[in-house]
Short mmCIF file of C-alpha atoms and ligand atoms in Angstrom, two decimals:
data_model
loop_
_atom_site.label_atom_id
_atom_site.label_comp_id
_atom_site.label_asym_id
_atom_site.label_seq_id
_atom_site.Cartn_x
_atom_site.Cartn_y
_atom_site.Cartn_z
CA UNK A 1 33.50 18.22 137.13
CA UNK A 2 34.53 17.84 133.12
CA UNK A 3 33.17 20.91 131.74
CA UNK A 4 29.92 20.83 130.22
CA UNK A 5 28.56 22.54 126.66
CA UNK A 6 26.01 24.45 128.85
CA UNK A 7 24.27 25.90 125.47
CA UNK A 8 23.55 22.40 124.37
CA UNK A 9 22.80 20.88 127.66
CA UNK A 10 19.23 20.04 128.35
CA UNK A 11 17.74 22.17 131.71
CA UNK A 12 16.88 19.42 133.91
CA UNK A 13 21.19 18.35 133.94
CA UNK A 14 21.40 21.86 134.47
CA UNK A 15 19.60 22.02 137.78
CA UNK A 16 21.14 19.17 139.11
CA UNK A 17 24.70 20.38 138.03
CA UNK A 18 24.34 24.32 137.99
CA UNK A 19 26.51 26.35 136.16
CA UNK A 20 29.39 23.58 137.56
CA UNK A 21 31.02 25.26 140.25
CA UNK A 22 32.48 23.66 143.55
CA UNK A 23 32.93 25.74 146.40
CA UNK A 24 36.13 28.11 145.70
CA UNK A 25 37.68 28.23 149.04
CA UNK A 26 37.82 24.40 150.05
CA UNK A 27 36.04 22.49 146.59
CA UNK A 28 33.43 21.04 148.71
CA UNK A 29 31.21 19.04 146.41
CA UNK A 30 27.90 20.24 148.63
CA UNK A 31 27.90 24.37 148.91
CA UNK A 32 29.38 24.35 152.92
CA UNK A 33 26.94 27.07 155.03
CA UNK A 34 29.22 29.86 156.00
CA UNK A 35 27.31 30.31 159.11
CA UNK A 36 29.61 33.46 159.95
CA UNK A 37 28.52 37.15 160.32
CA UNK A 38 31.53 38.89 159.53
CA UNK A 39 34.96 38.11 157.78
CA UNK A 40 38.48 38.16 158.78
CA UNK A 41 40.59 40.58 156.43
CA UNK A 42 44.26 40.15 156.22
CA UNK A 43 45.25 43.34 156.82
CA UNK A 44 44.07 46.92 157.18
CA UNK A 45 44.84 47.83 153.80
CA UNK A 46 42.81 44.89 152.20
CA UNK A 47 39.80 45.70 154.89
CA UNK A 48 40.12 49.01 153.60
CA UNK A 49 39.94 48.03 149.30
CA UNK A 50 37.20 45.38 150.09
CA UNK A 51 35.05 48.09 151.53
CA UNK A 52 36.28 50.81 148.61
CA UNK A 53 34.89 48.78 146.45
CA UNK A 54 39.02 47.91 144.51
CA UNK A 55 39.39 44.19 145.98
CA UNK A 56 36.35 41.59 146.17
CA UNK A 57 35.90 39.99 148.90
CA UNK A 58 33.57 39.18 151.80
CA UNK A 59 33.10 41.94 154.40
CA UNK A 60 30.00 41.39 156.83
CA UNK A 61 27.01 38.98 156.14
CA UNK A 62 24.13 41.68 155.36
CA UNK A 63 26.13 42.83 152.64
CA UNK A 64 27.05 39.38 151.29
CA UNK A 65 28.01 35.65 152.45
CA UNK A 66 29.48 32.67 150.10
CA UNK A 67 26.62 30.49 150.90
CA UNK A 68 24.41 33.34 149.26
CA UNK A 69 26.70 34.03 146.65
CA UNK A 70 26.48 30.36 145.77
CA UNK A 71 22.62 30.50 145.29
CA UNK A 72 22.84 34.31 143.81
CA UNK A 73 25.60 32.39 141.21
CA UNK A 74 23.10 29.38 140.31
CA UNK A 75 19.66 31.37 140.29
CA UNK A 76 20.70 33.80 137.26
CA UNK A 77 22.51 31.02 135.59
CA UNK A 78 18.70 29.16 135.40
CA UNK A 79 17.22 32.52 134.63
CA UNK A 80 19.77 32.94 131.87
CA UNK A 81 20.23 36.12 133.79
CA UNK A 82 23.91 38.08 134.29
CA UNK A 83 23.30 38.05 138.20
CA UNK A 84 21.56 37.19 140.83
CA UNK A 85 20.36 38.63 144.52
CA UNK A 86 19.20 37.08 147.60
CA UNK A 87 16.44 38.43 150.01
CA UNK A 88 14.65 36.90 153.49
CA UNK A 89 11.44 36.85 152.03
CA UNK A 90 9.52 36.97 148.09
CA UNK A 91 8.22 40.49 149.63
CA UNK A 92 11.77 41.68 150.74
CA UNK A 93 12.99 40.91 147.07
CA UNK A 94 10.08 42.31 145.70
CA UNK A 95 10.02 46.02 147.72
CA UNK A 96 13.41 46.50 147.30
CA UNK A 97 13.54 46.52 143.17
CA UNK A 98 10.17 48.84 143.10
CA UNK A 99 12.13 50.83 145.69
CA UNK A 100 15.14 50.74 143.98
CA UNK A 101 13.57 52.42 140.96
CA UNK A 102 11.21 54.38 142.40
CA UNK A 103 10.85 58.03 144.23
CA UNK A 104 8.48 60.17 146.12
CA UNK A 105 6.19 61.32 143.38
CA UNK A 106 6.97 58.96 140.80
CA UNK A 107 4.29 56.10 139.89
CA UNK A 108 4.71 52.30 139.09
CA UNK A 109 2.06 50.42 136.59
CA UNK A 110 1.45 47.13 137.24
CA UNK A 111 -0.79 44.16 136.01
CA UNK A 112 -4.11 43.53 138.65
CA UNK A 113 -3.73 40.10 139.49
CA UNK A 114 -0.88 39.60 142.04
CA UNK A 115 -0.33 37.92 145.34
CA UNK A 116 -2.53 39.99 148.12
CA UNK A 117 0.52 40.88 149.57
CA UNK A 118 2.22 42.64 146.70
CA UNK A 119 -1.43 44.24 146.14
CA UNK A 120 -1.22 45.09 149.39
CA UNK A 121 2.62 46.96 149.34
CA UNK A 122 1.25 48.44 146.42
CA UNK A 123 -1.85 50.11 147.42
CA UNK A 124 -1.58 50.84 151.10
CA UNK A 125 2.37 51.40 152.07
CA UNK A 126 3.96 52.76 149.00
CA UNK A 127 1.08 55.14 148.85
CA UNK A 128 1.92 56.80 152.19
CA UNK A 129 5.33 57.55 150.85
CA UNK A 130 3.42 59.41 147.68
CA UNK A 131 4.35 56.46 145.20
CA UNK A 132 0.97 55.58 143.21
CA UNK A 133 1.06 52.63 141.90
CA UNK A 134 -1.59 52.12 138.59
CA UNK A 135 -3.16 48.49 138.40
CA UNK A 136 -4.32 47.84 135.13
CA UNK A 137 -5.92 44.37 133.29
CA UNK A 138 -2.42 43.41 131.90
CA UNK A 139 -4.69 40.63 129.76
CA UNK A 140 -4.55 43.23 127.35
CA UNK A 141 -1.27 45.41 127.25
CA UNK A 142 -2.16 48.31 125.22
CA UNK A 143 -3.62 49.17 129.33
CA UNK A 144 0.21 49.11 129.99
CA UNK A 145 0.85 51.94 127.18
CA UNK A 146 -2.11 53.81 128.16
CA UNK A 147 -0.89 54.26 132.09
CA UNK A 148 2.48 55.18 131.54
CA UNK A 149 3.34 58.77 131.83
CA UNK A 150 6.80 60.59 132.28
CA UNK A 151 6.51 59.92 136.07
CA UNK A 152 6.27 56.22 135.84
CA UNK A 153 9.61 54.23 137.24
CA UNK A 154 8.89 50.79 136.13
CA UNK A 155 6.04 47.69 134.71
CA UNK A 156 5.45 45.47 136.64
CA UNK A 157 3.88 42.32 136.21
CA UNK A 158 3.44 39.02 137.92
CA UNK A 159 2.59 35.63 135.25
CA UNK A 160 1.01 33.43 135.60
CA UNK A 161 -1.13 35.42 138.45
CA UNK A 162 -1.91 34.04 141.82
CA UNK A 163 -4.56 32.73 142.46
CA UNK A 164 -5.97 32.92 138.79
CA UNK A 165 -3.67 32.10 136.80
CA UNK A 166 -4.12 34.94 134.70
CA UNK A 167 -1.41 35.91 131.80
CA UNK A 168 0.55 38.97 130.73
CA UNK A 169 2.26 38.61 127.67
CA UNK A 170 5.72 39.30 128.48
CA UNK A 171 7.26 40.08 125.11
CA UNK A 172 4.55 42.89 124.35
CA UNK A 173 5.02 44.37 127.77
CA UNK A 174 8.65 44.72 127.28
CA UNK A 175 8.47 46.36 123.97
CA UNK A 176 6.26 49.00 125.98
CA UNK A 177 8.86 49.33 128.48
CA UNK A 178 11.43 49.60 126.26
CA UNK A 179 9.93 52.04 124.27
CA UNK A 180 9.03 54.16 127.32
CA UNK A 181 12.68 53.32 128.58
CA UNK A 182 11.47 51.82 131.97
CA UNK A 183 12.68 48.43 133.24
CA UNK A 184 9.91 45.63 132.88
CA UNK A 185 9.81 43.81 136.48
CA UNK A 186 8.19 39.50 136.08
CA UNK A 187 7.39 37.68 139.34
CA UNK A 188 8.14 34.45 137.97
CA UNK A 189 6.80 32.43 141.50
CA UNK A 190 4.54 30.56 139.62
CA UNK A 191 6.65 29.01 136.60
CA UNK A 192 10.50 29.24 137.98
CA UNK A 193 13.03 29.70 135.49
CA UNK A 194 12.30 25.88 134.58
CA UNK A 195 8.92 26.73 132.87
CA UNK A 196 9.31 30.20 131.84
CA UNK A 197 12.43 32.31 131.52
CA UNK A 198 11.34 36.13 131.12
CA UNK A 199 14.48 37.77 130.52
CA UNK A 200 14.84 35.65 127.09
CA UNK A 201 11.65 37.39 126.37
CA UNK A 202 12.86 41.05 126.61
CA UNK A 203 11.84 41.49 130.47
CA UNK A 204 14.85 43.44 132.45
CA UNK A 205 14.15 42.01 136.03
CA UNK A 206 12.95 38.57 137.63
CA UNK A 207 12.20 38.39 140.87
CA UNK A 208 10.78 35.36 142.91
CA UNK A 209 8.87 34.30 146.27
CA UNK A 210 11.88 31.55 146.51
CA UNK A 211 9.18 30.54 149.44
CA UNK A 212 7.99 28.36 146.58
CA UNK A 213 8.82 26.06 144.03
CA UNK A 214 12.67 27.01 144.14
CA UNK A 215 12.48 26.08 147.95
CA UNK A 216 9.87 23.49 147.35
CA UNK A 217 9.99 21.74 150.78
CA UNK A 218 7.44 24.44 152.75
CA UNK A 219 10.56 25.02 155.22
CA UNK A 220 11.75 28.10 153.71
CA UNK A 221 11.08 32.12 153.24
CA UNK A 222 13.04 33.64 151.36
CA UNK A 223 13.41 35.88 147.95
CA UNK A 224 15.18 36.23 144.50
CA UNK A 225 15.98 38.82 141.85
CA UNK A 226 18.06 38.05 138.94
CA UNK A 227 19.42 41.78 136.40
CA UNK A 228 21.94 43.24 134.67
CA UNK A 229 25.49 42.63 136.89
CA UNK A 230 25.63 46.95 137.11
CA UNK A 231 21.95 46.60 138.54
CA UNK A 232 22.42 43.77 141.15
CA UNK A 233 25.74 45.48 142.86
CA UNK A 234 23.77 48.71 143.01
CA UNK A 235 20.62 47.22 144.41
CA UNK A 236 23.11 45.50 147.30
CA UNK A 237 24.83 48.26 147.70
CA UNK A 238 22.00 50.41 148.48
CA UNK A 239 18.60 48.72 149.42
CA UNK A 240 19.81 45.40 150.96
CA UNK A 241 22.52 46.89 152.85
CA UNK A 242 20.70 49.64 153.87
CA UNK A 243 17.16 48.02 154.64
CA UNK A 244 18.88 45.13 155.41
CA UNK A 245 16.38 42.33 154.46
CA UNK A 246 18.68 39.80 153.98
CA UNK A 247 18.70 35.60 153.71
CA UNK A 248 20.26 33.82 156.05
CA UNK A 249 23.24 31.15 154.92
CA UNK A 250 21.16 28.58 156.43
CA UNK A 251 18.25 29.12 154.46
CA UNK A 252 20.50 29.92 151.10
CA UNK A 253 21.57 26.37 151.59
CA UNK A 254 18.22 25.02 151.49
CA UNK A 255 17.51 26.94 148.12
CA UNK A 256 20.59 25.93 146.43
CA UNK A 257 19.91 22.02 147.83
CA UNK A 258 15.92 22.89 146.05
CA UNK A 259 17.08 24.08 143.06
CA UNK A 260 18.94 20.47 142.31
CA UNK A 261 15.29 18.85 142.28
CA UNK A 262 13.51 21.79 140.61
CA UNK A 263 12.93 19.91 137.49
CA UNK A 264 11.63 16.53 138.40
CA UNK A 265 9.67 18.60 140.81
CA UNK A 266 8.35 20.79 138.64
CA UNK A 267 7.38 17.84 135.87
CA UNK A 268 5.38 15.70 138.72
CA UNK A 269 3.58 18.93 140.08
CA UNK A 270 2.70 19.63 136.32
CA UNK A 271 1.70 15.72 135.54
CA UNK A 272 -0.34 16.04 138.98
CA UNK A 273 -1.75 19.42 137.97
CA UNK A 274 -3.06 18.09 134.70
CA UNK A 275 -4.73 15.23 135.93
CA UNK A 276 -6.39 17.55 138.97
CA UNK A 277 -7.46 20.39 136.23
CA UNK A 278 -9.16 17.63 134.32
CA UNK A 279 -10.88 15.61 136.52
CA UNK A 280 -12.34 18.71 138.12
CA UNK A 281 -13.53 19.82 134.80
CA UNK A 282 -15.62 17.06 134.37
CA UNK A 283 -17.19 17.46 137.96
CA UNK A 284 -20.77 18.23 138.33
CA UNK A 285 -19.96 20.71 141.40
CA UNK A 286 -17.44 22.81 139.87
CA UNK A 287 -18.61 25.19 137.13
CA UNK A 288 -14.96 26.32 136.20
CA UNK A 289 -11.22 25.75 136.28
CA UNK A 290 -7.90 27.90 135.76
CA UNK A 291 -5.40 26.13 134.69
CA UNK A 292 -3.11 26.99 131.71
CA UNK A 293 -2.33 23.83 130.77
CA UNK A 294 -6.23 23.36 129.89
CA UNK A 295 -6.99 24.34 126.32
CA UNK A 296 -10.33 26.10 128.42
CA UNK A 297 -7.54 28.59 129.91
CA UNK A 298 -8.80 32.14 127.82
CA UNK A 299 -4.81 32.43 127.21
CA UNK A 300 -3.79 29.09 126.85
CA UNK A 301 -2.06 29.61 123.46
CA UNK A 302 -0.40 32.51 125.01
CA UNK A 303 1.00 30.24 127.67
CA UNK A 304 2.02 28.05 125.06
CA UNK A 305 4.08 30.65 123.81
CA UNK A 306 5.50 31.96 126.41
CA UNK A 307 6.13 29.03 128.67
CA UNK A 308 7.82 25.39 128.12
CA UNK A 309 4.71 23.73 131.31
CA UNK A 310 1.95 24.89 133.52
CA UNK A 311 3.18 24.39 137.10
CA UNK A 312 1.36 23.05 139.94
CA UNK A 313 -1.67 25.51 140.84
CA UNK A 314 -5.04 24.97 139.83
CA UNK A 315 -7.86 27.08 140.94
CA UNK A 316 -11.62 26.20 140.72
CA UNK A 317 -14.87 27.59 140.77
CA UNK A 318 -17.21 25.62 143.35
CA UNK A 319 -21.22 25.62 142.84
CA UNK A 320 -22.80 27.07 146.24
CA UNK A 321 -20.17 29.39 146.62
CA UNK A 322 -18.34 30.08 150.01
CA UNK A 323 -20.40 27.94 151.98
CA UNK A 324 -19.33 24.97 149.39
CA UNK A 325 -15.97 26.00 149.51
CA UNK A 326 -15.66 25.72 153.26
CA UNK A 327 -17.13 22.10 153.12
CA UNK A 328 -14.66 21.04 150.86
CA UNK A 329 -11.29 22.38 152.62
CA UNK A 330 -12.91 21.56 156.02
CA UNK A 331 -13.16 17.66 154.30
CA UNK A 332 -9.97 17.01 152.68
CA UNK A 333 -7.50 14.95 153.99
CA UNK A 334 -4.10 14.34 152.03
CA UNK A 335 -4.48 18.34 151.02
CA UNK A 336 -3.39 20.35 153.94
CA UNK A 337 -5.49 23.82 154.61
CA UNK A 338 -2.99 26.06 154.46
CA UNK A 339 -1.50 29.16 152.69
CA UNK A 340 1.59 29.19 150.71
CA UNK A 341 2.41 27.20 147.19
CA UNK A 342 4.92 25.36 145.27
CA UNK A 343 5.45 22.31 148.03
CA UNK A 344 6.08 18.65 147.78
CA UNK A 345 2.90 18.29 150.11
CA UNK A 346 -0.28 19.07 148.05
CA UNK A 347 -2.29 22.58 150.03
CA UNK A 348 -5.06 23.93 149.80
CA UNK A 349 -6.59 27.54 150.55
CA UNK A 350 -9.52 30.22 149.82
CA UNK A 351 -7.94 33.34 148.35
CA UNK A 352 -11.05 35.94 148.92
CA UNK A 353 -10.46 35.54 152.93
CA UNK A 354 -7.05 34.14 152.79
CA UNK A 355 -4.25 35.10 150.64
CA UNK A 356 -6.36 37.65 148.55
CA UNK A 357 -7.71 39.54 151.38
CA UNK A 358 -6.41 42.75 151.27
CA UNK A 359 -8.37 43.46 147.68
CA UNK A 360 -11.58 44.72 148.46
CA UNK A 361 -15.27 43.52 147.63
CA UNK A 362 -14.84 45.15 144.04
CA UNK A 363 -11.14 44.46 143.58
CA UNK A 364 -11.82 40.89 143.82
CA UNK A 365 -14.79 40.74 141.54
CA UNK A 366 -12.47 43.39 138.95
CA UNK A 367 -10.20 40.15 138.73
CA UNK A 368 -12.05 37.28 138.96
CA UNK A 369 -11.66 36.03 142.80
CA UNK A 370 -15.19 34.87 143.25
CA UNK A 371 -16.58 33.44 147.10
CA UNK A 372 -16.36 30.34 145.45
CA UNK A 373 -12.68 30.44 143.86
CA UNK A 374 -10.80 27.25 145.74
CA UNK A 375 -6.64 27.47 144.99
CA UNK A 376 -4.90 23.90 145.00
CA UNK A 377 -1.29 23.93 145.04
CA UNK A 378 -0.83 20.43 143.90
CA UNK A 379 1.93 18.76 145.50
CA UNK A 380 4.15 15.95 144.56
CA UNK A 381 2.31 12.72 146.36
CA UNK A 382 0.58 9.87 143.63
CA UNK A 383 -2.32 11.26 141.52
CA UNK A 384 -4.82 8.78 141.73
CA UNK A 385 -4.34 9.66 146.26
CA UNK A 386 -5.01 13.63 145.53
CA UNK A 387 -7.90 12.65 143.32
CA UNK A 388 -9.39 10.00 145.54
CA UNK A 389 -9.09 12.50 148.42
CA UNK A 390 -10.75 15.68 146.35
CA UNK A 391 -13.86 13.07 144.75
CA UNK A 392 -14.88 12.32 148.93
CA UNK A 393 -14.51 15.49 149.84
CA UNK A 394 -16.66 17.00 147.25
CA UNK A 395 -19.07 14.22 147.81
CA UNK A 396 -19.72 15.62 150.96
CA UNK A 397 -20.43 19.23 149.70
N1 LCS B 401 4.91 36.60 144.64
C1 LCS B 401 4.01 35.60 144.55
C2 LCS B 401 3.50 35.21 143.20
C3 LCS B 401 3.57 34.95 145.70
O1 LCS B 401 2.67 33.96 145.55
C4 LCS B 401 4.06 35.36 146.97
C5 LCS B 401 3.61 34.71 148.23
C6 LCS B 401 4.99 36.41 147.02
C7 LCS B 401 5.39 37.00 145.85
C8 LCS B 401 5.58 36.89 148.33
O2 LCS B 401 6.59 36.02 148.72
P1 LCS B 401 6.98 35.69 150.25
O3 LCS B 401 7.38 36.99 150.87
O4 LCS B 401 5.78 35.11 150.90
O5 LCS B 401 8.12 34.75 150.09
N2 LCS B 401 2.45 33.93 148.10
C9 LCS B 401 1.80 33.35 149.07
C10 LCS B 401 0.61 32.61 148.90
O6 LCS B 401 0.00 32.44 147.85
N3 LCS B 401 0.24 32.11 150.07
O7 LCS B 401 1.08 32.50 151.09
C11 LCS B 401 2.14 33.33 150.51
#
């Protein structure tokens, strides 16, 4: 490919084209899967340099595998990252950078609006290893300041917040992290580097449920972290090779083949989302709607600051509460009931039983997950079918 001016050239080229590589060992056009678990070296003495660290090259696939290194490569170029780290799962990528930083006795503070199961790593396992971790309302990040202490290894903070939506302002949380010298940790699941790119606002580490939007299809688990280049080789050559939660080349290849179609993805999910957020918001049985594209979002002029779009989840309030709630997933037909986010087919879920069920009765009310919260992940299909399908279902409620 003629090189491209990559500082001038617009993002959505970018995803298609990546930072312009071929494969290096045969110049396949498509990144080949390297379905191999170990590699051949050509002699004892480079087996030996390879695994002292002197020569690069591939060793065993745990450790690292061209197919990943292709996705690793194209995920911190979008990030605007220096490199790039794959894991088997968002949760894999996400335990292994808290673990990374953290030791016995040490404490994390995070924002108190995450995915259940990061809620759930954070206040049930790392606990039994004597990590605390201190969930604060990141809305307002003078909470950040105010939990840090000597002992604390890192902020962390997932924006925009499933299933809420809920913002943290990245900039001001990295000048607390900064200032404290702590790394500032962004689970950027919910915009991808397409929407929002948090290390161009000061933030140190990204990491992502790749599960998601960068997958896109719903046939994928797997994880991301983008750093520093010093960062990223220690975190593989410690955590992932020793805990082992790796991605498989298979399922690299089906991130890198995502991330070619994350931006007209990510444009049609945020046209959809729009049009969802505002028809809802005119809808006699729903008393309110998160979605930051909505000038009703409490930080929607944050968002506009911070982010370039507004993604595809929209979460609503139902009148009658869980009952309502169940009459409307139990009705739908073009949105499927299910968990996850970020697909081509449009889902739907309740996050106070479902995804948001390891906070308890009063976590849930602390942050705004109310019986009657509904989550759409709006997919990719035509509007006016997702709208047609939510105005009979709520008819019936
Ligand atoms: N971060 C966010 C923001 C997430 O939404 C999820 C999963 C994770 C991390 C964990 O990633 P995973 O290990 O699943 O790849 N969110 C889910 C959800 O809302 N429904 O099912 C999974």
């Amino acid at each position: 490919m003629a090189k491209m001016n990559l500082k001038k050239t617009h993002l959505a080229t970018l995803c298609v084209h990546g930072s312009g590589g071929v494969d290096p060992a045969t110049g396949a056009v498509s990144t080949p899967i390297y379905q191999s678990s170990t590699f051949a070296f050509k002699n004892a003495r480079q087996g030996a340099e390879i695994f002292a660290g002197e020569t690069e090259g591939f060793v065993y696939t745990r450790i690292g595998n061209p197919t990943q290194s292709a996705l690793e490569k194209e995920i911190a170029f979008l990030e605007n990252g220096e490199a790039g780290l794959a894991f088997g799962s968002g949760m894999a990528a996400i335990s292994a950078v808290v673990l990374y930083y953290t030791r016995c006795g040490m404490n994390i503070v995070s924002s108190d609006t995450l995915y259940g199961g990061t809620h759930n790593l954070f206040m049930e396992t790392l606990p039994n290893y004597n990590i605390e971790v201190r969930e604060v309302d990141g809305t307002d990040t003078a909470n950040f300041e105010k939990a840090v202490d000597e002992n604390t290894s890192c902020i962390y903070i997932e924006t925009p917040a499933n299933p809420t939506l809920t913002l943290v302002d990245i900039e001001a949380a990295s000048r607390i992290a900064r200032k404290n010298s702590i790394p500032l940790i962004v689970d950027n699941t919910f915009s991808t580097p397409y929407f929002q790119r948090p290390l161009e606002l000061g933030a140190d580490i990204v990491v992502h449920s790749a599960t998601k939007y960068i997958g896109g299809h719903g046939d994928t688990v797997a994880g991301l972290v983008v750093g520093k280049q010093d960062f990223i080789n220690d975190l593989r050559g410690t955590i992932l090779r020793d805990i082992g939660g790796i991605i498989s080349p298979l399922n690299a290849w089906l991130l890198v083949r995502g991330l070619k179609t994350l931006a007209v993805r990510m444009e049609r999910h945020q046209e959809n989302a729009m049009e969802i957020a505002q028809y809802l918001s005119f809808h006699p049985k729903v008393s309110q709607v998160w979605y930051t594209g909505l000038s009703t979002h409490p930080q929607h002029e944050l968002a506009k600051r911070q982010m370039s779009g507004h993604g595809g989840v929209v979460s609503f309030e139902i009148k009658g509460g869980r009952k309502a709630g169940e009459k409307l997933m139990n009705n739908v037909n073009l949105f499927t009931l299910a968990v996850s986010l970020g697909d081509v087919d449009s889902l739907i879920e309740h996050p106070a039983s479902m995804t948001h069920s390891t906070y308890s009765a009063e976590e849930l009310q602390k942050v705004g997950i109310s019986e009657g919260l509904v989550r759409l992940s709006v997919g990719i299909e035509h509007s006016q079918d997702l709208i047609a399908d939510l105005r009979q279902a709520l008819k019936r409620v």
